[in-house]
Amino acid sequence: SAVISQKPSRDICQRGTSLTIQCQVDSQVTMMFWYRQQPGQSLTLIATANQGSEATYESGFVIDKFPISRPNLTFSTLTVSNMSPEDSSIYLCSVRSGNYNEQFFGPGTRLTVL
Amino acid sequence: GDSVTQMEGPVTLSEEAFLTINCTYTATGYPSLFWYVQYPGEGLQLLLKATKADDKGSNKGFEATYRKETTSFHLEKGSVQVSDSAVYFCALINTGTASKLTFGTGTRLQVTL
């Protein structure tokens, strides 16, 4: 399995500001994913980030709001831009590895926007 | 499209009780099936998986069998502990599509003494 770390683990931010979340993996992976988990809800895929190409965003998510970088095979960042209270969620980084499409998740970043 | 349906929670059980959390799916082709667990304040952990019909995934006393005829992947444990209190997510990846992980809505389990 892959070991994934995220920074920060939590943050409280003011409306209108931006926060960049970092995701570090202990091995090289092709596919990295960013998810949002709103309070009490299941996970929603924001985008897929493959190294060397633009991230692919899901319906309802746009690059201007959630810019993503993927500079190498072990690292990615997600920025939550121009935040509002509705962006208060847990943001999780995830990677796909193994022979059976196993997907592993980081510990998450708990974001509160005031 | 692909979808996963889980029984609604919360499920409240006494310690040492038998647990079943129902999960059914809709997918074309031959998906791989997973159960994830999310303990309070933590991220998701892969609990177990099954990649083909009649496979049984197991881990930490939990089991689930891939039933293609009923499109189900129910999670079971013979004797739950207080430490099993968490939210459990059923999920699938369909290799015939764009390989996106599709989640159920999650089922909260609360185990009491």
PDB file of C-alpha atoms in Angstrom, chain A residues 4 6 21 23 31-38 42-49 58 61 66 68 78 80 87 89-96 101-111, chain B residues 36 38 44 91-93 98-103:
ATOM      1  CA  ILE A   4       0.146   9.389   1.888  1.00  0.00           C
ATOM      2  CA  GLN A   6      -1.212  15.818   3.664  1.00  0.00           C
ATOM      3  CA  ILE A  21      -3.145  21.718   0.370  1.00  0.00           C
ATOM      4  CA  CYS A  23      -0.133  15.786  -0.813  1.00  0.00           C
ATOM      5  CA  MET A  31      -2.873   8.605 -10.926  1.00  0.00           C
ATOM      6  CA  MET A  32      -3.621  11.002  -8.083  1.00  0.00           C
ATOM      7  CA  PHE A  33      -7.079  12.173  -7.130  1.00  0.00           C
ATOM      8  CA  TRP A  34      -8.550  14.944  -5.040  1.00  0.00           C
ATOM      9  CA  TYR A  35     -11.843  14.451  -3.210  1.00  0.00           C
ATOM     10  CA  ARG A  36     -14.106  16.607  -1.109  1.00  0.00           C
ATOM     11  CA  GLN A  37     -16.136  15.271   1.795  1.00  0.00           C
ATOM     12  CA  GLN A  38     -18.729  17.680   3.059  1.00  0.00           C
ATOM     13  CA  SER A  42     -19.800  10.692   1.172  1.00  0.00           C
ATOM     14  CA  LEU A  43     -16.817  11.577  -0.995  1.00  0.00           C
ATOM     15  CA  THR A  44     -17.063  13.579  -4.196  1.00  0.00           C
ATOM     16  CA  LEU A  45     -14.284  13.472  -6.765  1.00  0.00           C
ATOM     17  CA  ILE A  46     -12.980  16.935  -7.623  1.00  0.00           C
ATOM     18  CA  ALA A  47     -10.346  16.068 -10.196  1.00  0.00           C
ATOM     19  CA  THR A  48      -7.799  13.556 -11.412  1.00  0.00           C
ATOM     20  CA  ALA A  49      -4.212  14.761 -11.574  1.00  0.00           C
ATOM     21  CA  GLU A  58     -15.461  16.539 -12.630  1.00  0.00           C
ATOM     22  CA  PHE A  61     -15.649  21.748 -10.312  1.00  0.00           C
ATOM     23  CA  PHE A  66      -9.599  24.433  -7.532  1.00  0.00           C
ATOM     24  CA  ILE A  68      -4.113  21.670  -9.099  1.00  0.00           C
ATOM     25  CA  LEU A  78      -4.837  21.491  -4.509  1.00  0.00           C
ATOM     26  CA  VAL A  80      -9.132  26.179  -2.766  1.00  0.00           C
ATOM     27  CA  ASP A  87     -16.111  25.229   0.988  1.00  0.00           C
ATOM     28  CA  SER A  89     -15.118  20.288   4.070  1.00  0.00           C
ATOM     29  CA  ILE A  90     -12.511  17.615   4.391  1.00  0.00           C
ATOM     30  CA  TYR A  91     -10.264  17.479   1.341  1.00  0.00           C
ATOM     31  CA  LEU A  92      -8.605  14.137   0.657  1.00  0.00           C
ATOM     32  CA  CYS A  93      -5.789  13.162  -1.621  1.00  0.00           C
ATOM     33  CA  SER A  94      -5.866   9.659  -3.057  1.00  0.00           C
ATOM     34  CA  VAL A  95      -3.653   7.478  -5.240  1.00  0.00           C
ATOM     35  CA  ARG A  96      -4.234   4.346  -7.276  1.00  0.00           C
ATOM     36  CA  ASN A 101      -7.088  -0.912  -8.788  1.00  0.00           C
ATOM     37  CA  GLU A 102      -6.638  -0.399  -5.072  1.00  0.00           C
ATOM     38  CA  GLN A 103      -7.036   3.200  -4.104  1.00  0.00           C
ATOM     39  CA  PHE A 104      -5.513   4.675  -0.971  1.00  0.00           C
ATOM     40  CA  PHE A 105      -6.337   7.880   0.825  1.00  0.00           C
ATOM     41  CA  GLY A 106      -4.450  10.457   2.776  1.00  0.00           C
ATOM     42  CA  PRO A 107      -5.574  11.519   6.255  1.00  0.00           C
ATOM     43  CA  GLY A 108      -7.417  14.525   4.867  1.00  0.00           C
ATOM     44  CA  THR A 109      -7.319  18.272   5.422  1.00  0.00           C
ATOM     45  CA  ARG A 110     -10.177  19.597   7.509  1.00  0.00           C
ATOM     46  CA  LEU A 111     -11.013  23.085   6.285  1.00  0.00           C
TER      47      LEU A 111
ATOM     48  CA  TYR B  36     -13.482   1.452   3.254  1.00  0.00           C
ATOM     49  CA  GLN B  38     -13.375   6.031   8.266  1.00  0.00           C
ATOM     50  CA  LEU B  44     -10.384   6.527   4.667  1.00  0.00           C
ATOM     51  CA  ALA B  91     -17.263   1.342  -3.352  1.00  0.00           C
ATOM     52  CA  LEU B  92     -16.547  -0.015  -6.795  1.00  0.00           C
ATOM     53  CA  ILE B  93     -14.160   0.544  -9.657  1.00  0.00           C
ATOM     54  CA  ALA B  98     -12.722   5.657 -16.797  1.00  0.00           C
ATOM     55  CA  SER B  99     -11.707   3.840 -13.662  1.00  0.00           C
ATOM     56  CA  LYS B 100     -13.335   6.208 -11.216  1.00  0.00           C
ATOM     57  CA  LEU B 101     -14.022   4.984  -7.719  1.00  0.00           C
ATOM     58  CA  THR B 102     -17.769   5.151  -7.069  1.00  0.00           C
ATOM     59  CA  PHE B 103     -18.810   5.387  -3.403  1.00  0.00           C
TER      60      PHE B 103
END
